[in-house]
PDB file of C-alpha atoms in Angstrom:
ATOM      1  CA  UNK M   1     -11.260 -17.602  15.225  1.00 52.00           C
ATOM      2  CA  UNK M   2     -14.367 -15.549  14.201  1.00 70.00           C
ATOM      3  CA  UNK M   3     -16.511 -16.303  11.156  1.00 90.00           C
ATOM      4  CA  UNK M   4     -14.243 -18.552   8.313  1.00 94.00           C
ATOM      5  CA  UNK M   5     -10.480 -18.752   8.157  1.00 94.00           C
ATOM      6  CA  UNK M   6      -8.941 -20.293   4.421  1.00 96.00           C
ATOM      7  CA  UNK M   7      -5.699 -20.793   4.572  1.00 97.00           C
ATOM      8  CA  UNK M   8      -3.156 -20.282   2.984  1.00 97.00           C
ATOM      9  CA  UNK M   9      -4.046 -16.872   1.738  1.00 95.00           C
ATOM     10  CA  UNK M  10      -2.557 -17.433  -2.228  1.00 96.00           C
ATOM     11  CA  UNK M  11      -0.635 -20.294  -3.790  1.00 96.00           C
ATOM     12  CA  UNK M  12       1.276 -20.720  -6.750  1.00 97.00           C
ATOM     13  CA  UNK M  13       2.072 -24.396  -7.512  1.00 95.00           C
ATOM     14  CA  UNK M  14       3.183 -26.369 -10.160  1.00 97.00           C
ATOM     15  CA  UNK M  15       1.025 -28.425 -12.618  1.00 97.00           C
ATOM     16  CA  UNK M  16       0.309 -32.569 -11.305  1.00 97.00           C
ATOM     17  CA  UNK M  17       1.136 -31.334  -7.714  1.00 97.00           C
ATOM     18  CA  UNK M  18      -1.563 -32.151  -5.389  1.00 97.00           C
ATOM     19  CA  UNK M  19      -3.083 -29.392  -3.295  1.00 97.00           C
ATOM     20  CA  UNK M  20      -5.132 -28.954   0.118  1.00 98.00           C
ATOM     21  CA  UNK M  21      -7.451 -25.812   0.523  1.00 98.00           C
ATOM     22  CA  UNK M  22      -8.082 -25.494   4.264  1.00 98.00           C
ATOM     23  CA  UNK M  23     -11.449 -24.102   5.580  1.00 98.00           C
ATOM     24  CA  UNK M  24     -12.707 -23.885   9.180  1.00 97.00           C
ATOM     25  CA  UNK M  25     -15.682 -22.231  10.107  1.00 96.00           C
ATOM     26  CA  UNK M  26     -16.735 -21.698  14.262  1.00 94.00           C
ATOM     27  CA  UNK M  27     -20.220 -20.501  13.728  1.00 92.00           C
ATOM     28  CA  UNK M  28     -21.311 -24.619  14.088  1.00 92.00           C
ATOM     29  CA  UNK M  29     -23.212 -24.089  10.328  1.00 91.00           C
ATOM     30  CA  UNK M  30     -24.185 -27.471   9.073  1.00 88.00           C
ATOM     31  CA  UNK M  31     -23.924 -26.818   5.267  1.00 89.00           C
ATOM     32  CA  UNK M  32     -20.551 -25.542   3.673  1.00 93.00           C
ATOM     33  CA  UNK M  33     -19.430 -25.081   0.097  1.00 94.00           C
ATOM     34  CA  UNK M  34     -16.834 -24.249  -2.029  1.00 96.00           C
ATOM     35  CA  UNK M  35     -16.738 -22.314  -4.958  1.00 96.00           C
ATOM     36  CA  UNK M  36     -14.560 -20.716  -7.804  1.00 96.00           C
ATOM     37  CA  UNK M  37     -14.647 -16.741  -8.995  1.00 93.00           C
ATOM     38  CA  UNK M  38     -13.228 -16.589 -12.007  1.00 91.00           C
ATOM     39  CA  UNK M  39     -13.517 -12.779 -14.080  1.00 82.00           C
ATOM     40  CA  UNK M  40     -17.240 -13.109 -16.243  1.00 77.00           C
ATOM     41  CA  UNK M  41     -18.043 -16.300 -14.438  1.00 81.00           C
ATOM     42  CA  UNK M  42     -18.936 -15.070 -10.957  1.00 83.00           C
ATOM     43  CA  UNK M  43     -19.214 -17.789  -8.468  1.00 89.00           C
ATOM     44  CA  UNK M  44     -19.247 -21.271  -9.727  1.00 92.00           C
ATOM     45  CA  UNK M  45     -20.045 -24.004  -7.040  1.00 92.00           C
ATOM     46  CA  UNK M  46     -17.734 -26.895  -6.865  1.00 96.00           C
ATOM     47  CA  UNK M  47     -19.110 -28.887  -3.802  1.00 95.00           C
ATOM     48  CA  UNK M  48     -21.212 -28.657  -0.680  1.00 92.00           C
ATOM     49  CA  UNK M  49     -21.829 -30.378   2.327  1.00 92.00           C
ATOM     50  CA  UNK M  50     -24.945 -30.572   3.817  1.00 87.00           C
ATOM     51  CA  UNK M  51     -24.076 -31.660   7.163  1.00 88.00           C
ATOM     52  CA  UNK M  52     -21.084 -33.367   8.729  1.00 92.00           C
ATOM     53  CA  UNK M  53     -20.430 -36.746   6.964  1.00 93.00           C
ATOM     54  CA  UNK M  54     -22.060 -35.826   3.690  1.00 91.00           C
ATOM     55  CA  UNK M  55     -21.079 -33.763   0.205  1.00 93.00           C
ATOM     56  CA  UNK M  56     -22.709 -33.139  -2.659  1.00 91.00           C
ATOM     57  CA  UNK M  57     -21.378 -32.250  -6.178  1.00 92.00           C
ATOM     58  CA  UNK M  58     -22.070 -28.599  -7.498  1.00 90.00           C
ATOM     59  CA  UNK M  59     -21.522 -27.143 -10.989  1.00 89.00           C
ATOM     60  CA  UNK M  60     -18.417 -27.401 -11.234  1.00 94.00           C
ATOM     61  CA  UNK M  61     -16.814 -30.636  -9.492  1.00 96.00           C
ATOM     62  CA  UNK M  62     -14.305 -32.139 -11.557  1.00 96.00           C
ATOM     63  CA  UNK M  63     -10.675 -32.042 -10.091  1.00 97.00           C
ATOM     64  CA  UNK M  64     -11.522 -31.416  -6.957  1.00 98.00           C
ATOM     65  CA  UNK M  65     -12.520 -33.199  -3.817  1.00 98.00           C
ATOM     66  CA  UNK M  66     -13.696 -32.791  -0.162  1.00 98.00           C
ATOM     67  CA  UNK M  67     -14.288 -34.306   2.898  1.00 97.00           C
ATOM     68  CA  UNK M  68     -16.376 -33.467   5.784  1.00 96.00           C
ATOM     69  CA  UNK M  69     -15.318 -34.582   8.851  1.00 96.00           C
ATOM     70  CA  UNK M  70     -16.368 -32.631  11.494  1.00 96.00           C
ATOM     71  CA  UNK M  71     -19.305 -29.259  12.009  1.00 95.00           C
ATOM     72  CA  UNK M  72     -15.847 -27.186  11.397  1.00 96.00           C
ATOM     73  CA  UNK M  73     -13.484 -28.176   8.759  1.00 97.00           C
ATOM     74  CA  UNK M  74     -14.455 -28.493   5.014  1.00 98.00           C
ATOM     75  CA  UNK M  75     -10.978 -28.981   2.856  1.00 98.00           C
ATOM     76  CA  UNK M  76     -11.016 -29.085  -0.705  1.00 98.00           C
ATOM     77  CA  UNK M  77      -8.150 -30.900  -2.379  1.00 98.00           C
ATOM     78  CA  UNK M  78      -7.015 -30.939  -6.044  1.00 97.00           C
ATOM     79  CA  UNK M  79      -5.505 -34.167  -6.655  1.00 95.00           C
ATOM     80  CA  UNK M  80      -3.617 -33.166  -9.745  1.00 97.00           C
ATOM     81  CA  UNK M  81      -3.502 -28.986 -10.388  1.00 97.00           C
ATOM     82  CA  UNK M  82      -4.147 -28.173 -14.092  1.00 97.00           C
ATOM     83  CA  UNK M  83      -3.858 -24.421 -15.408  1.00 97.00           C
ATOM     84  CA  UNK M  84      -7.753 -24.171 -15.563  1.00 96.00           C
ATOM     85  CA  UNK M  85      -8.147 -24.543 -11.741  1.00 97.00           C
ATOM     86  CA  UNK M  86      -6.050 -20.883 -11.592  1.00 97.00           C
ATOM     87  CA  UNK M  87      -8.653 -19.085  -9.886  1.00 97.00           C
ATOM     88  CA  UNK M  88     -10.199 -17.706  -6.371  1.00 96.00           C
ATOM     89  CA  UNK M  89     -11.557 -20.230  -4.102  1.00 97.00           C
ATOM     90  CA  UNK M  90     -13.754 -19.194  -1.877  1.00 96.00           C
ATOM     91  CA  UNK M  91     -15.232 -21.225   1.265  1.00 96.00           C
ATOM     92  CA  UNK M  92     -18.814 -20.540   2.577  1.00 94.00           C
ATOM     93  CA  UNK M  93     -21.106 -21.691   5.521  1.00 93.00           C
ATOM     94  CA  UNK M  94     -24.793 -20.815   6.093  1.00 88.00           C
ATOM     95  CA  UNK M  95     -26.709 -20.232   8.388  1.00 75.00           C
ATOM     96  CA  UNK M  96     -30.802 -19.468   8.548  1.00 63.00           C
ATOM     97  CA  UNK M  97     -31.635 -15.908   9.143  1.00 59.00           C
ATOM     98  CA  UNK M  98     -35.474 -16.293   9.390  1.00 59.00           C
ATOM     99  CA  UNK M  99     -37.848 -18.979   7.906  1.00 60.00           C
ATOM    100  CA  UNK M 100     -36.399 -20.500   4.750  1.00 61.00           C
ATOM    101  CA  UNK M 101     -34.136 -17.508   4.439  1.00 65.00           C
ATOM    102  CA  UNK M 102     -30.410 -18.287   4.589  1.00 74.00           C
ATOM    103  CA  UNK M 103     -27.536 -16.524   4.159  1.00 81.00           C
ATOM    104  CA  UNK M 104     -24.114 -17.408   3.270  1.00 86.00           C
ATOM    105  CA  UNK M 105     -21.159 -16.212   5.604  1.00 90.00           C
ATOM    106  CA  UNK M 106     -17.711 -16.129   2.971  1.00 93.00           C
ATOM    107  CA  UNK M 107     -14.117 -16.891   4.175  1.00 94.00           C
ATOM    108  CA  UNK M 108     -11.713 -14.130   2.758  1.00 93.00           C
ATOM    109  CA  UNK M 109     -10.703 -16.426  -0.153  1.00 95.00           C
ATOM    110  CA  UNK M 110      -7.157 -18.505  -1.310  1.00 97.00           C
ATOM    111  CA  UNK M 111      -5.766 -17.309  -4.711  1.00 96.00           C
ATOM    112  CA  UNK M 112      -4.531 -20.213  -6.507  1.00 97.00           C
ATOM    113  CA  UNK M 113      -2.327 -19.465  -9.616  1.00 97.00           C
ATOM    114  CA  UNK M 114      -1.377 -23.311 -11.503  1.00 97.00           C
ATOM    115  CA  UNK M 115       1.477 -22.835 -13.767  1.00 96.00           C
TER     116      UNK M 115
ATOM    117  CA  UNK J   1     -32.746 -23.700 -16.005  1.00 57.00           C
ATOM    118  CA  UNK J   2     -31.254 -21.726 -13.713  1.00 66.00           C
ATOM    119  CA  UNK J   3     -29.619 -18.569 -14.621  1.00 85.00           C
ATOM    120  CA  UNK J   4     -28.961 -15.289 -12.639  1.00 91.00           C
ATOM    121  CA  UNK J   5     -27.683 -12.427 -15.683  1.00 92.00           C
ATOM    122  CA  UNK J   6     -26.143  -9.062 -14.590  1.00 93.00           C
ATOM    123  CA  UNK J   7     -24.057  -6.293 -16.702  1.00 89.00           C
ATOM    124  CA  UNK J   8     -21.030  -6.686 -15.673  1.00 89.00           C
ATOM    125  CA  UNK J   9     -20.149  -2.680 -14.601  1.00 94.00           C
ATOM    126  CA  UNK J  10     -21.583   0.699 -13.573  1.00 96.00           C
ATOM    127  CA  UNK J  11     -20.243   3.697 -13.510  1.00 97.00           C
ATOM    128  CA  UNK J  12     -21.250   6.526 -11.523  1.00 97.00           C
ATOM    129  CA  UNK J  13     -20.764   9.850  -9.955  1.00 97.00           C
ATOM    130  CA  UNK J  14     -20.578  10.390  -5.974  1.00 97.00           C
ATOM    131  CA  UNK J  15     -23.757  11.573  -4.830  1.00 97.00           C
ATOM    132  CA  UNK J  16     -25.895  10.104  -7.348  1.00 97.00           C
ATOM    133  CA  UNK J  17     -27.844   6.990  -7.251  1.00 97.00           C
ATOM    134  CA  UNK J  18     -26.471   3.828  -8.418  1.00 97.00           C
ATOM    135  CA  UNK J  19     -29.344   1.269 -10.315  1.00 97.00           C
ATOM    136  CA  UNK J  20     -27.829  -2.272 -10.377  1.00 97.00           C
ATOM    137  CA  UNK J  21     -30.505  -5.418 -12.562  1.00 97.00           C
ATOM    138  CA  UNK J  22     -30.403  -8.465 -12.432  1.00 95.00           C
ATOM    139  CA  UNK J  23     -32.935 -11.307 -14.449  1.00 95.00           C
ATOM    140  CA  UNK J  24     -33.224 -14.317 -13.369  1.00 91.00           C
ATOM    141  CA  UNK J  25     -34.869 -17.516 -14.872  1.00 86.00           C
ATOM    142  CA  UNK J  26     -36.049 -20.248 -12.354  1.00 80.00           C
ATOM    143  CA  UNK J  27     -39.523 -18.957 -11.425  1.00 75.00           C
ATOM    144  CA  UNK J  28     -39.737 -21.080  -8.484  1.00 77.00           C
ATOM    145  CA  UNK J  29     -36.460 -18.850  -6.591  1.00 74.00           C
ATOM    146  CA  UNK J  30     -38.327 -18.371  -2.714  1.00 78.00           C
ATOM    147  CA  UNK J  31     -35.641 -15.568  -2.267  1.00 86.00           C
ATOM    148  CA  UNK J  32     -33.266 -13.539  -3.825  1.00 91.00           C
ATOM    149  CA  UNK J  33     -30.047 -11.851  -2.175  1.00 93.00           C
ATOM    150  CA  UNK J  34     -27.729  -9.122  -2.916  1.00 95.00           C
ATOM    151  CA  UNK J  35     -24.017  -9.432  -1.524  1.00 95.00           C
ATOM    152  CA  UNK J  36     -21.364  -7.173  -1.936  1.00 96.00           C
ATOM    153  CA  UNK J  37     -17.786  -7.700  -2.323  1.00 94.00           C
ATOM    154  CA  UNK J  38     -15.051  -5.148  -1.335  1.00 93.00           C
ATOM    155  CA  UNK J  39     -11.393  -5.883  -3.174  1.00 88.00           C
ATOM    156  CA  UNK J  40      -9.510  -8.481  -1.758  1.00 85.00           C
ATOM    157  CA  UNK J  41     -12.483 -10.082   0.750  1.00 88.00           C
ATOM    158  CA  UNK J  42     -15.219 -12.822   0.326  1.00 89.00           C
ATOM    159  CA  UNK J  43     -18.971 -11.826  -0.421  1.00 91.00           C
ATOM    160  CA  UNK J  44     -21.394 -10.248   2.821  1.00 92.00           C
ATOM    161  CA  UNK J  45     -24.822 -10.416   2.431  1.00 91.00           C
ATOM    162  CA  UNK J  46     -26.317  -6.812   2.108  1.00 93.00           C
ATOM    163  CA  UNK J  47     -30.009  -7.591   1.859  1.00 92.00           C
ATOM    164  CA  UNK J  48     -32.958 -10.065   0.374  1.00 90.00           C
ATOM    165  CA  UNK J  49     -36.580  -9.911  -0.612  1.00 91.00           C
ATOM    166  CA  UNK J  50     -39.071 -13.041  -0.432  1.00 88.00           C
ATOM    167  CA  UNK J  51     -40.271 -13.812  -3.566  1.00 85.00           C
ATOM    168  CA  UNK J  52     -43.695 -12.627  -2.856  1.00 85.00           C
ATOM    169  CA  UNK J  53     -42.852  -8.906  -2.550  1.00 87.00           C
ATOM    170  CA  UNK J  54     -41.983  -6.413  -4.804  1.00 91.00           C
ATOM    171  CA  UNK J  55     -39.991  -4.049  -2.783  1.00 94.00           C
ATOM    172  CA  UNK J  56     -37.923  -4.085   0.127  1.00 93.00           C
ATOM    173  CA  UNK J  57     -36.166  -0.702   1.421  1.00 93.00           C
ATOM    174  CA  UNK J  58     -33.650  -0.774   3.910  1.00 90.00           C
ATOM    175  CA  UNK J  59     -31.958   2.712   4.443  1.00 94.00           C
ATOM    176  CA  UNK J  60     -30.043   3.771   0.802  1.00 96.00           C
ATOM    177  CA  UNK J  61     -30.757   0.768  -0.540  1.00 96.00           C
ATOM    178  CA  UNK J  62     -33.621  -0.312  -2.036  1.00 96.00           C
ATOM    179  CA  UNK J  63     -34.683  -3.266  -3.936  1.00 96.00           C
ATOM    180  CA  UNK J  64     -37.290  -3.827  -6.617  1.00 96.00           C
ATOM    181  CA  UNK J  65     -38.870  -7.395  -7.585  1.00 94.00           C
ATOM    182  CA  UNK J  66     -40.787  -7.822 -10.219  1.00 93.00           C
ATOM    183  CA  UNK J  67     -41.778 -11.153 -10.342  1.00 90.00           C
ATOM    184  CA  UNK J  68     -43.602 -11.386 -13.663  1.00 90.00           C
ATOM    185  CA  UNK J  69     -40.394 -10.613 -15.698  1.00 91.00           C
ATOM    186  CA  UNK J  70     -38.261 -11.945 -13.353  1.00 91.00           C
ATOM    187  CA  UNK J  71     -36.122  -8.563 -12.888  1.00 94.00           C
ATOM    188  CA  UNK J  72     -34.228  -7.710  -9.476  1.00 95.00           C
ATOM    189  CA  UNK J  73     -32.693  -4.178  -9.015  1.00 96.00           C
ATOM    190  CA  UNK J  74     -31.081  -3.119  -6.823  1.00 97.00           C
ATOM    191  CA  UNK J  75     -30.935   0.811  -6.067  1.00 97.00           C
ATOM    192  CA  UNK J  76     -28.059   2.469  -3.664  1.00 97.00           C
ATOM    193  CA  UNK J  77     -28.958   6.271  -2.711  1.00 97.00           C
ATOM    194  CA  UNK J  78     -26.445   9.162  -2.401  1.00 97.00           C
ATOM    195  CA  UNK J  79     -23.289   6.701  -3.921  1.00 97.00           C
ATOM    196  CA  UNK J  80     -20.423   6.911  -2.101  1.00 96.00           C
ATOM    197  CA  UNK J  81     -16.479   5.572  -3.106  1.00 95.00           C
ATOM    198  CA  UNK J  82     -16.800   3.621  -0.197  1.00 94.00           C
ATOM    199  CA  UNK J  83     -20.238   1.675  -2.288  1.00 96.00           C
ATOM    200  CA  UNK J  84     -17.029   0.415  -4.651  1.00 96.00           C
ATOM    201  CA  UNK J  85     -17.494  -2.888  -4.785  1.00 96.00           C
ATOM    202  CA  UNK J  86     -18.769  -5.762  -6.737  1.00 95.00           C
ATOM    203  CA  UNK J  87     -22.430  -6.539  -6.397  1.00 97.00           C
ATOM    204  CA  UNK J  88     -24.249 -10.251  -6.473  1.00 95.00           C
ATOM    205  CA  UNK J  89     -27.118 -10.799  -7.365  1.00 95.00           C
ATOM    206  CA  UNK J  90     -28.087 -14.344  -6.157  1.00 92.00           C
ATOM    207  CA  UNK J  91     -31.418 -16.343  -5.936  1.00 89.00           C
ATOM    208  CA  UNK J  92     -32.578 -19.566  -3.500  1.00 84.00           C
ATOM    209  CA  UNK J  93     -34.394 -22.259  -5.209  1.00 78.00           C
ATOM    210  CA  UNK J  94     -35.408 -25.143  -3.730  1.00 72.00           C
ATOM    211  CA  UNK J  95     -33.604 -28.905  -4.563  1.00 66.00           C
ATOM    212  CA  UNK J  96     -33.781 -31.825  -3.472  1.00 65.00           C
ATOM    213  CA  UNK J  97     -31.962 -32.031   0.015  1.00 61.00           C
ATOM    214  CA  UNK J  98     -33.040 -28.746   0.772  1.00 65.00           C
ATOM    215  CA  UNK J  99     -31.907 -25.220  -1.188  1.00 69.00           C
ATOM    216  CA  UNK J 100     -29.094 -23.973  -3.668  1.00 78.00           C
ATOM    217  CA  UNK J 101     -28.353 -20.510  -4.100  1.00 85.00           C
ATOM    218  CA  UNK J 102     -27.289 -19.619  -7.818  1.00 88.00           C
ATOM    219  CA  UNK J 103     -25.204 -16.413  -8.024  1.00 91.00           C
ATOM    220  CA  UNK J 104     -24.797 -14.066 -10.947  1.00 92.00           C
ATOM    221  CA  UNK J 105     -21.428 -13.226 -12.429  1.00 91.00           C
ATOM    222  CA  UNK J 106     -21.515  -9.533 -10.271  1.00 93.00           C
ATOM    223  CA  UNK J 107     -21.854  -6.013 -11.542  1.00 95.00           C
ATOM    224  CA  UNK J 108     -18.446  -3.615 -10.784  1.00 95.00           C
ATOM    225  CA  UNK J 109     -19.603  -0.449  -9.297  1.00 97.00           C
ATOM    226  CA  UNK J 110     -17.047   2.776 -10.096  1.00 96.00           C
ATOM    227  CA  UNK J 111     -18.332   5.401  -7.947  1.00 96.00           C
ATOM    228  CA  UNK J 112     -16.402   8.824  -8.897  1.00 94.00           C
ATOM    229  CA  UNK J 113     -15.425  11.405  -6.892  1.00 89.00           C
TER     230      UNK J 113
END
């Protein structure tokens, strides 16, 4: 594994089926985060995780869930798909480049059509 | 609040230079980014500036602050088709537990041949 692996690549499911995005970063970044891309919207954040053991709510957090386990694995699960939640999901890490600069390293993103 | 704006597409001819904005709102941003985004993958950083300058250059690309009207640009020289992409313009603020980056909604480059 280099960098961040989603899996699976694209979805479709049914509406009310319950759903597990899988992300696993091995760059050992503390934070993570999920977010959306929908067309107009650009990236909407969902959650985050500071560290292992902890998440935070983003912008976007209802429907969804995570847990943070471990330094590497950050899923995000929707309990119950709806039609809104059709979208790109997109799993992140950072790391600090210099200072208080960061940067955000992207997985190559699951495409999740609800119908 | 925090808001990152961006015109959604550009349009422009191989060999010319490509001018990409971006406002933003939250004066206290410590950084702002620029990522691209190729079809089909996730977002790579292509450069940032600390809040404090007002231009950062960094072979054809060069970026503009100017911190009074909160305006980013970002300027690609000599577009090529392979500069296709979707560009973010993102800013770092600082929250409690430590920073959030806020992205914009991405400008579509068309560069044509």
């Amino acid at each position: 594994i280099a960098g961040i692996t989603q899996a699976p690549t694209s979805q479709i499911l049914a509406a009310g089926r319950r759903m597990t995005l899988r992300c696993t970063q091995d760059m050992r970044h503390n934070a993570m985060y999920w977010y959306r891309q929908d067309l107009g919207l650009g990236l909407r954040l969902i959650h985050y995780s500071n560290t292992a053991g902890t998440t935070g709510k983003g912008e976007v957090p209802d429907g969804y869930s995570v847990s943070r386990a471990n330094t590497d694995d950050f899923p995000l699960t929707l309990a119950s798909a709806v039609p809104s939640q059709t979208s790109v999901y997109f799993c992140a890490s950072s790391a600090r480049l210099a200072g208080a600069v960061s940067t955000q390293y992207f997985g190559p993103g699951t495409r999740l059509t609800v119908l | 609040g925090e808001d990152v704006e961006q015109s959604l597409f550009l349009s422009v001819r191989e060999g010319d230079s490509s001018v990409i904005n971006c406002t933003y709102t939250d004066s206290s941003s410590t950084y702002l980014y620029w990522y691209k985004q190729e079809p089909g993958a996730g977002l790579q950083l292509l450069t940032y500036i600390f809040s404090n300058m007002d231009m950062k250059q960094d072979q054809r690309l060069t970026v503009l602050l100017n911190k009074k009207d909160k305006h980013l640009s970002l300027r690609i020289a000599d577009t090529q088709t392979g500069d296709s992409a979707i560009y973010f313009c993102a800013e770092s603020i600082q929250n409690t537990g430590g920073f959030k980056t806020i992205f914009g909604a991405g400008t579509r480059l068309f560069v044509k041949a």
